[in-house]
Amino acid sequence: MAAAHHVCGGLILSETHTDAVMYTYRVKHVMHMTRTKFQDAWVVELEGYGKALFLDKKIQSALLDEYMFHEPMVQPGMFTHPNPKRVLVAGGGEGATLREALRHNTVQEAVMVDIDEELVRMCDEWLPEWHQGAFKDPRSTIIFDDARKIIPQYQNHFDVIVSDLTDPLEAGPSQYLFTREFYQMIYDALTDDGVLTVQSGAGDPLYPYLYGCIARTLQEVFPIVRPYWCFVASFMLPWGFILASKKHDPLEIPREEIARRIEQRQVKGLRYYDPGTHYGMFGIPPYLRDVISKARVLTDEQPFLWEA
């Protein structure tokens, strides 16, 4: 959680990572604040980072470095698949995750499912730098509903699914969207060579346990599971992602093939992802591999509970 404090020189937002660590952000001004049916949503302008979105007082992304999250969130999975035509984004209310998928000229259908319509409408108005018109792209379909309700309606349909859901905080909208049962729904919705990428929480040594549990849970469902990570400046943390696949292994694609796919699909303007960072991100350190090996499987009966 985070708290707002007035200090000499302006407003400070402080976000608690664990009981031991708090991060602070200096706010230039508050642009928009609302309470949706599901969560608090703030758009603020931060010193240094520029415009930023906070949900339930936790930073989601900032204008300065949103590409450091959204490109790693989407592009490893999209380029691992040889020909992604149908894509689903679960969550991703800012629209930047959808934007990244739509960069690929192979994409014919992009479905975004987000339970919080008020949030998406707010982001459409206040965060145009993020979505860049993705909501109105003719290939896009936006569904405002629970992903657990919508995804089972698709069987063997999507080439790539991107799970960009908020962390599973107790009483939050995402608690049961990180379980074995949910990932089985995703598996069934993917084509025979489908690929999934999941935002998986912090990868720092203080509290990497959500990351470990998601990886361990995906290993129960998918034959290929490849954890990866990158540093996101505005989070002040290394951030974890996981790629799960039915057939294609991201570590077996030659760099030359990734470069060819980037050129062939006319994906231009990438600021983080390229053939080099593709492989670099999958080089997670021994402590994270150890966390994953000791983690438990998340289920509907025993979902993840944040206890930092």
mmCIF file of C-alpha atoms in Angstrom:
data_model
loop_
_atom_site.group_PDB
_atom_site.id
_atom_site.type_symbol
_atom_site.label_atom_id
_atom_site.label_comp_id
_atom_site.label_asym_id
_atom_site.label_seq_id
_atom_site.Cartn_x
_atom_site.Cartn_y
_atom_site.Cartn_z
ATOM 1 C CA MET A 1 0.000 0.000 0.000
ATOM 2 C CA ALA A 2 0.997 3.624 -0.239
ATOM 3 C CA ALA A 3 0.311 6.765 1.698
ATOM 4 C CA ALA A 4 0.322 10.406 0.649
ATOM 5 C CA HIS A 5 2.198 12.933 2.770
ATOM 6 C CA HIS A 6 2.430 16.680 2.423
ATOM 7 C CA VAL A 7 5.978 17.850 3.031
ATOM 8 C CA CYS A 8 7.854 21.053 2.411
ATOM 9 C CA GLY A 9 8.008 21.386 -1.351
ATOM 10 C CA GLY A 10 5.009 19.258 -2.269
ATOM 11 C CA LEU A 11 3.268 15.907 -2.003
ATOM 12 C CA ILE A 12 5.082 12.629 -1.379
ATOM 13 C CA LEU A 13 3.620 9.201 -2.220
ATOM 14 C CA SER A 14 5.146 6.362 -0.234
ATOM 15 C CA GLU A 15 4.612 2.749 -1.286
ATOM 16 C CA THR A 16 5.339 -0.155 1.043
ATOM 17 C CA HIS A 17 7.046 -3.106 -0.631
ATOM 18 C CA THR A 18 7.553 -5.117 2.561
ATOM 19 C CA ASP A 19 7.554 -4.262 6.258
ATOM 20 C CA ALA A 20 11.251 -3.498 5.810
ATOM 21 C CA VAL A 21 11.200 -1.358 2.666
ATOM 22 C CA MET A 22 9.258 1.677 1.490
ATOM 23 C CA TYR A 23 9.673 3.588 -1.782
ATOM 24 C CA THR A 24 8.769 7.261 -2.116
ATOM 25 C CA TYR A 25 7.798 9.390 -5.098
ATOM 26 C CA ARG A 26 7.615 13.172 -5.195
ATOM 27 C CA VAL A 27 4.401 14.324 -6.883
ATOM 28 C CA LYS A 28 4.373 17.493 -8.979
ATOM 29 C CA HIS A 29 0.597 17.469 -9.157
ATOM 30 C CA VAL A 30 -2.411 15.167 -9.078
ATOM 31 C CA MET A 31 -4.101 15.000 -12.463
ATOM 32 C CA HIS A 32 -7.057 12.704 -11.750
ATOM 33 C CA MET A 33 -8.307 10.554 -8.865
ATOM 34 C CA THR A 34 -11.256 8.182 -8.771
ATOM 35 C CA ARG A 35 -12.595 5.144 -6.999
ATOM 36 C CA THR A 36 -13.858 2.533 -9.452
ATOM 37 C CA LYS A 37 -16.009 -0.411 -8.463
ATOM 38 C CA PHE A 38 -12.832 -2.420 -7.915
ATOM 39 C CA GLN A 39 -9.941 -0.141 -6.956
ATOM 40 C CA ASP A 40 -8.561 3.325 -6.323
ATOM 41 C CA ALA A 41 -7.076 4.834 -9.482
ATOM 42 C CA TRP A 42 -4.811 7.872 -9.535
ATOM 43 C CA VAL A 43 -3.105 9.625 -12.429
ATOM 44 C CA VAL A 44 -0.344 11.879 -11.132
ATOM 45 C CA GLU A 45 2.690 13.654 -12.514
ATOM 46 C CA LEU A 46 5.824 12.569 -10.683
ATOM 47 C CA GLU A 47 9.091 14.424 -10.470
ATOM 48 C CA GLY A 48 11.506 12.792 -12.877
ATOM 49 C CA TYR A 49 9.241 9.970 -14.057
ATOM 50 C CA GLY A 50 6.474 12.148 -15.496
ATOM 51 C CA LYS A 51 2.864 11.036 -15.717
ATOM 52 C CA ALA A 52 2.152 7.829 -13.776
ATOM 53 C CA LEU A 53 -0.722 5.500 -12.914
ATOM 54 C CA PHE A 54 -1.265 4.201 -9.376
ATOM 55 C CA LEU A 55 -3.858 1.504 -8.587
ATOM 56 C CA ASP A 56 -4.745 0.927 -4.950
ATOM 57 C CA LYS A 57 -1.833 3.257 -4.253
ATOM 58 C CA LYS A 58 0.710 1.009 -6.004
ATOM 59 C CA ILE A 59 2.554 2.306 -9.052
ATOM 60 C CA GLN A 60 1.628 0.543 -12.298
ATOM 61 C CA SER A 61 3.746 2.425 -14.818
ATOM 62 C CA ALA A 62 5.292 5.814 -15.517
ATOM 63 C CA LEU A 63 5.722 7.680 -18.773
ATOM 64 C CA LEU A 64 9.516 7.788 -18.539
ATOM 65 C CA ASP A 65 9.959 4.021 -18.560
ATOM 66 C CA GLU A 66 6.652 2.292 -19.300
ATOM 67 C CA TYR A 67 8.357 0.606 -22.260
ATOM 68 C CA MET A 68 10.731 -1.101 -19.791
ATOM 69 C CA PHE A 69 7.687 -3.029 -18.535
ATOM 70 C CA HIS A 70 5.398 -3.350 -21.539
ATOM 71 C CA GLU A 71 7.930 -4.471 -24.143
ATOM 72 C CA PRO A 72 9.256 -7.309 -21.922
ATOM 73 C CA MET A 73 5.669 -8.137 -20.973
ATOM 74 C CA VAL A 74 4.611 -8.742 -24.572
ATOM 75 C CA GLN A 75 7.426 -9.077 -27.072
ATOM 76 C CA PRO A 76 9.197 -12.271 -25.894
ATOM 77 C CA GLY A 77 5.968 -14.223 -26.306
ATOM 78 C CA MET A 78 4.991 -12.588 -29.577
ATOM 79 C CA PHE A 79 8.370 -13.232 -31.168
ATOM 80 C CA THR A 80 8.606 -16.755 -29.758
ATOM 81 C CA HIS A 81 5.486 -17.621 -31.749
ATOM 82 C CA PRO A 82 6.242 -17.949 -35.483
ATOM 83 C CA ASN A 83 2.982 -16.382 -36.689
ATOM 84 C CA PRO A 84 0.752 -14.816 -34.003
ATOM 85 C CA LYS A 85 -2.598 -13.972 -35.574
ATOM 86 C CA ARG A 86 -4.980 -14.075 -32.608
ATOM 87 C CA VAL A 87 -3.957 -12.514 -29.286
ATOM 88 C CA LEU A 88 -5.718 -12.090 -25.949
ATOM 89 C CA VAL A 89 -4.667 -9.615 -23.259
ATOM 90 C CA ALA A 90 -5.987 -10.241 -19.744
ATOM 91 C CA GLY A 91 -5.901 -7.007 -17.760
ATOM 92 C CA GLY A 92 -3.650 -4.283 -19.097
ATOM 93 C CA GLY A 93 -6.056 -1.424 -18.480
ATOM 94 C CA GLU A 94 -3.659 1.301 -19.652
ATOM 95 C CA GLY A 95 -3.779 -0.140 -23.165
ATOM 96 C CA ALA A 96 0.008 -0.301 -23.570
ATOM 97 C CA THR A 97 0.057 -4.104 -23.467
ATOM 98 C CA LEU A 98 -2.530 -4.184 -26.241
ATOM 99 C CA ARG A 99 -0.483 -1.571 -28.115
ATOM 100 C CA GLU A 100 2.603 -3.790 -28.033
ATOM 101 C CA ALA A 101 0.706 -6.783 -29.437
ATOM 102 C CA LEU A 102 -0.781 -4.691 -32.231
ATOM 103 C CA ARG A 103 2.698 -3.676 -33.420
ATOM 104 C CA HIS A 104 2.858 -7.033 -35.237
ATOM 105 C CA ASN A 105 1.421 -6.989 -38.743
ATOM 106 C CA THR A 106 0.576 -10.675 -38.359
ATOM 107 C CA VAL A 107 -2.114 -9.874 -35.767
ATOM 108 C CA GLN A 108 -5.631 -10.083 -37.148
ATOM 109 C CA GLU A 109 -7.579 -10.228 -33.876
ATOM 110 C CA ALA A 110 -6.695 -8.772 -30.471
ATOM 111 C CA VAL A 111 -9.092 -9.297 -27.569
ATOM 112 C CA MET A 112 -8.548 -7.418 -24.314
ATOM 113 C CA VAL A 113 -10.457 -8.539 -21.214
ATOM 114 C CA ASP A 114 -10.486 -6.228 -18.202
ATOM 115 C CA ILE A 115 -12.992 -6.368 -15.380
ATOM 116 C CA ASP A 116 -12.740 -2.636 -14.632
ATOM 117 C CA GLU A 117 -14.505 -0.634 -17.331
ATOM 118 C CA GLU A 118 -14.181 2.616 -15.374
ATOM 119 C CA LEU A 119 -10.417 2.181 -15.228
ATOM 120 C CA VAL A 120 -10.094 1.509 -18.955
ATOM 121 C CA ARG A 121 -12.265 4.533 -19.794
ATOM 122 C CA MET A 122 -10.100 6.641 -17.492
ATOM 123 C CA CYS A 123 -6.900 5.388 -19.131
ATOM 124 C CA ASP A 124 -8.342 6.018 -22.581
ATOM 125 C CA GLU A 125 -8.833 9.657 -21.596
ATOM 126 C CA TRP A 126 -5.822 10.318 -19.374
ATOM 127 C CA LEU A 127 -3.092 8.000 -20.710
ATOM 128 C CA PRO A 128 -3.040 8.440 -24.507
ATOM 129 C CA GLU A 129 0.757 8.124 -24.478
ATOM 130 C CA TRP A 130 0.295 4.549 -23.264
ATOM 131 C CA HIS A 131 -2.430 3.140 -25.515
ATOM 132 C CA GLN A 132 -1.638 5.275 -28.600
ATOM 133 C CA GLY A 133 -5.052 4.510 -30.071
ATOM 134 C CA ALA A 134 -4.935 0.751 -29.447
ATOM 135 C CA PHE A 135 -8.465 0.672 -28.029
ATOM 136 C CA LYS A 136 -9.827 1.981 -31.338
ATOM 137 C CA ASP A 137 -7.717 -0.211 -33.619
ATOM 138 C CA PRO A 138 -10.105 -2.149 -35.924
ATOM 139 C CA ARG A 139 -8.416 -5.401 -34.874
ATOM 140 C CA SER A 140 -9.226 -4.768 -31.197
ATOM 141 C CA THR A 141 -12.183 -6.037 -29.191
ATOM 142 C CA ILE A 142 -12.474 -4.780 -25.604
ATOM 143 C CA ILE A 143 -14.508 -6.913 -23.181
ATOM 144 C CA PHE A 144 -15.336 -5.652 -19.698
ATOM 145 C CA ASP A 145 -15.740 -8.794 -17.629
ATOM 146 C CA ASP A 146 -13.958 -11.328 -15.437
ATOM 147 C CA ALA A 147 -11.198 -13.131 -17.342
ATOM 148 C CA ARG A 148 -12.181 -16.396 -15.629
ATOM 149 C CA LYS A 149 -15.614 -16.080 -17.180
ATOM 150 C CA ILE A 150 -14.509 -15.029 -20.672
ATOM 151 C CA ILE A 151 -11.425 -17.145 -21.384
ATOM 152 C CA PRO A 152 -13.217 -20.548 -21.117
ATOM 153 C CA GLN A 153 -15.498 -19.401 -23.942
ATOM 154 C CA TYR A 154 -12.506 -19.743 -26.283
ATOM 155 C CA GLN A 155 -11.075 -23.185 -26.991
ATOM 156 C CA ASN A 156 -7.913 -23.731 -29.061
ATOM 157 C CA HIS A 157 -8.280 -20.176 -30.369
ATOM 158 C CA PHE A 158 -5.452 -17.818 -29.392
ATOM 159 C CA ASP A 159 -1.853 -18.003 -30.564
ATOM 160 C CA VAL A 160 -0.609 -15.763 -27.751
ATOM 161 C CA ILE A 161 -2.157 -14.789 -24.418
ATOM 162 C CA VAL A 162 -0.652 -12.031 -22.270
ATOM 163 C CA SER A 163 -1.631 -11.998 -18.591
ATOM 164 C CA ASP A 164 -1.005 -8.434 -17.417
ATOM 165 C CA LEU A 165 -3.029 -8.586 -14.222
ATOM 166 C CA THR A 166 -2.556 -6.652 -11.007
ATOM 167 C CA ASP A 167 -0.853 -8.483 -8.151
ATOM 168 C CA PRO A 168 -3.167 -10.912 -6.279
ATOM 169 C CA LEU A 169 -3.741 -8.863 -3.161
ATOM 170 C CA GLU A 170 -6.389 -10.168 -0.780
ATOM 171 C CA ALA A 171 -9.808 -8.714 -1.637
ATOM 172 C CA GLY A 172 -8.399 -7.402 -4.933
ATOM 173 C CA PRO A 173 -9.830 -8.277 -8.362
ATOM 174 C CA SER A 174 -6.986 -10.651 -9.327
ATOM 175 C CA GLN A 175 -6.628 -13.102 -6.432
ATOM 176 C CA TYR A 176 -7.902 -16.128 -8.375
ATOM 177 C CA LEU A 177 -6.204 -15.239 -11.669
ATOM 178 C CA PHE A 178 -2.856 -16.767 -10.701
ATOM 179 C CA THR A 179 -3.957 -20.302 -9.854
ATOM 180 C CA ARG A 180 -3.486 -23.684 -11.514
ATOM 181 C CA GLU A 181 -7.168 -23.755 -12.426
ATOM 182 C CA PHE A 182 -6.944 -20.395 -14.203
ATOM 183 C CA TYR A 183 -3.790 -21.351 -16.076
ATOM 184 C CA GLN A 184 -5.527 -24.536 -17.246
ATOM 185 C CA MET A 185 -8.272 -22.335 -18.713
ATOM 186 C CA ILE A 186 -5.591 -20.365 -20.544
ATOM 187 C CA TYR A 187 -3.918 -23.571 -21.759
ATOM 188 C CA ASP A 188 -7.218 -24.754 -23.222
ATOM 189 C CA ALA A 189 -7.830 -21.385 -24.915
ATOM 190 C CA LEU A 190 -4.449 -21.496 -26.674
ATOM 191 C CA THR A 191 -3.801 -23.193 -29.998
ATOM 192 C CA ASP A 192 -1.635 -26.308 -30.119
ATOM 193 C CA ASP A 193 1.507 -24.178 -30.378
ATOM 194 C CA GLY A 194 0.249 -21.294 -28.225
ATOM 195 C CA VAL A 195 2.372 -19.097 -25.964
ATOM 196 C CA LEU A 196 1.533 -17.354 -22.669
ATOM 197 C CA THR A 197 3.403 -14.551 -20.906
ATOM 198 C CA VAL A 198 2.590 -13.545 -17.326
ATOM 199 C CA GLN A 199 3.577 -10.509 -15.270
ATOM 200 C CA SER A 200 4.754 -12.203 -12.116
ATOM 201 C CA GLY A 201 5.691 -9.645 -9.484
ATOM 202 C CA ALA A 202 8.968 -8.508 -7.998
ATOM 203 C CA GLY A 203 12.163 -10.488 -8.455
ATOM 204 C CA ASP A 204 14.163 -8.930 -5.626
ATOM 205 C CA PRO A 205 15.638 -11.060 -2.797
ATOM 206 C CA LEU A 206 13.333 -9.498 -0.183
ATOM 207 C CA TYR A 207 10.056 -10.821 -1.551
ATOM 208 C CA PRO A 208 10.306 -12.957 -4.712
ATOM 209 C CA TYR A 209 7.696 -15.438 -3.527
ATOM 210 C CA LEU A 210 4.855 -14.519 -5.876
ATOM 211 C CA TYR A 211 7.273 -14.923 -8.781
ATOM 212 C CA GLY A 212 8.350 -18.327 -7.517
ATOM 213 C CA CYS A 213 4.806 -19.555 -6.951
ATOM 214 C CA ILE A 214 3.606 -18.477 -10.400
ATOM 215 C CA ALA A 215 6.515 -20.239 -12.090
ATOM 216 C CA ARG A 216 5.965 -23.386 -10.043
ATOM 217 C CA THR A 217 2.227 -23.323 -10.796
ATOM 218 C CA LEU A 218 2.762 -22.913 -14.532
ATOM 219 C CA GLN A 219 5.087 -25.939 -14.470
ATOM 220 C CA GLU A 220 2.042 -27.995 -13.478
ATOM 221 C CA VAL A 221 0.216 -26.974 -16.666
ATOM 222 C CA PHE A 222 2.691 -26.207 -19.482
ATOM 223 C CA PRO A 223 5.549 -28.365 -20.832
ATOM 224 C CA ILE A 224 7.834 -25.355 -21.398
ATOM 225 C CA VAL A 225 8.162 -22.704 -18.666
ATOM 226 C CA ARG A 226 10.856 -20.019 -18.927
ATOM 227 C CA PRO A 227 11.086 -17.357 -16.191
ATOM 228 C CA TYR A 228 12.661 -14.039 -17.138
ATOM 229 C CA TRP A 229 13.130 -10.588 -15.645
ATOM 230 C CA CYS A 230 14.223 -7.010 -16.183
ATOM 231 C CA PHE A 231 14.756 -3.895 -14.100
ATOM 232 C CA VAL A 232 11.931 -1.337 -14.170
ATOM 233 C CA ALA A 233 13.251 2.028 -13.020
ATOM 234 C CA SER A 234 10.002 3.487 -11.667
ATOM 235 C CA PHE A 235 9.321 0.303 -9.675
ATOM 236 C CA MET A 236 12.844 0.574 -8.200
ATOM 237 C CA LEU A 237 12.940 -3.227 -8.454
ATOM 238 C CA PRO A 238 13.798 -6.056 -10.819
ATOM 239 C CA TRP A 239 10.480 -7.323 -12.163
ATOM 240 C CA GLY A 240 9.568 -10.889 -12.977
ATOM 241 C CA PHE A 241 7.799 -12.337 -16.003
ATOM 242 C CA ILE A 242 7.242 -15.918 -17.117
ATOM 243 C CA LEU A 243 6.800 -17.374 -20.587
ATOM 244 C CA ALA A 244 4.887 -20.661 -20.779
ATOM 245 C CA SER A 245 4.512 -22.513 -24.056
ATOM 246 C CA LYS A 246 2.994 -25.655 -25.498
ATOM 247 C CA LYS A 247 5.631 -26.107 -28.200
ATOM 248 C CA HIS A 248 7.992 -23.202 -28.899
ATOM 249 C CA ASP A 249 10.976 -22.607 -26.596
ATOM 250 C CA PRO A 250 12.184 -18.977 -26.515
ATOM 251 C CA LEU A 251 15.717 -20.174 -25.798
ATOM 252 C CA GLU A 252 15.891 -22.271 -28.967
ATOM 253 C CA ILE A 253 15.162 -19.488 -31.448
ATOM 254 C CA PRO A 254 18.354 -18.205 -33.124
ATOM 255 C CA ARG A 255 19.059 -14.503 -32.716
ATOM 256 C CA GLU A 256 19.042 -14.175 -36.475
ATOM 257 C CA GLU A 257 15.485 -15.534 -36.575
ATOM 258 C CA ILE A 258 14.309 -13.022 -33.972
ATOM 259 C CA ALA A 259 15.895 -10.218 -35.992
ATOM 260 C CA ARG A 260 14.218 -11.559 -39.141
ATOM 261 C CA ARG A 261 10.819 -11.652 -37.439
ATOM 262 C CA ILE A 262 11.233 -8.089 -36.167
ATOM 263 C CA GLU A 263 11.967 -6.889 -39.690
ATOM 264 C CA GLN A 264 9.357 -9.056 -41.407
ATOM 265 C CA ARG A 265 6.600 -7.949 -39.042
ATOM 266 C CA GLN A 266 7.678 -4.308 -39.373
ATOM 267 C CA VAL A 267 7.901 -3.818 -35.616
ATOM 268 C CA LYS A 268 9.634 -0.451 -35.349
ATOM 269 C CA GLY A 269 10.582 1.859 -32.504
ATOM 270 C CA LEU A 270 11.401 -0.779 -29.877
ATOM 271 C CA ARG A 271 13.315 0.790 -26.999
ATOM 272 C CA TYR A 272 14.018 -2.245 -24.816
ATOM 273 C CA TYR A 273 13.457 -5.498 -26.675
ATOM 274 C CA ASP A 274 15.809 -6.803 -29.355
ATOM 275 C CA PRO A 275 17.523 -10.154 -30.085
ATOM 276 C CA GLY A 276 20.157 -9.452 -27.441
ATOM 277 C CA THR A 277 17.806 -8.529 -24.611
ATOM 278 C CA HIS A 278 15.546 -11.447 -25.562
ATOM 279 C CA TYR A 279 18.219 -13.876 -24.412
ATOM 280 C CA GLY A 280 19.559 -11.669 -21.639
ATOM 281 C CA MET A 281 16.216 -11.458 -19.844
ATOM 282 C CA PHE A 282 15.991 -15.243 -19.486
ATOM 283 C CA GLY A 283 19.267 -15.381 -17.558
ATOM 284 C CA ILE A 284 17.760 -15.289 -14.073
ATOM 285 C CA PRO A 285 20.205 -15.716 -11.151
ATOM 286 C CA PRO A 286 20.598 -18.780 -8.908
ATOM 287 C CA TYR A 287 18.639 -17.295 -5.993
ATOM 288 C CA LEU A 288 15.513 -17.009 -8.150
ATOM 289 C CA ARG A 289 15.917 -20.517 -9.500
ATOM 290 C CA ASP A 290 16.152 -21.676 -5.888
ATOM 291 C CA VAL A 291 12.995 -19.754 -4.948
ATOM 292 C CA ILE A 292 11.110 -21.395 -7.821
ATOM 293 C CA SER A 293 12.277 -24.895 -6.868
ATOM 294 C CA LYS A 294 10.946 -24.430 -3.318
ATOM 295 C CA ALA A 295 7.704 -22.626 -4.195
ATOM 296 C CA ARG A 296 4.232 -24.070 -3.828
ATOM 297 C CA VAL A 297 1.548 -24.537 -6.453
ATOM 298 C CA LEU A 298 -1.230 -21.924 -6.286
ATOM 299 C CA THR A 299 -4.785 -23.276 -6.404
ATOM 300 C CA ASP A 300 -8.281 -21.894 -6.016
ATOM 301 C CA GLU A 301 -8.346 -23.459 -2.548
ATOM 302 C CA GLN A 302 -4.949 -22.006 -1.658
ATOM 303 C CA PRO A 303 -4.311 -18.842 -3.691
ATOM 304 C CA PHE A 304 -1.413 -16.504 -3.073
ATOM 305 C CA LEU A 305 -1.690 -14.287 -0.007
ATOM 306 C CA TRP A 306 0.635 -11.294 0.217
ATOM 307 C CA GLU A 307 2.332 -11.552 3.607
ATOM 308 C CA ALA A 308 5.318 -9.203 3.291
#
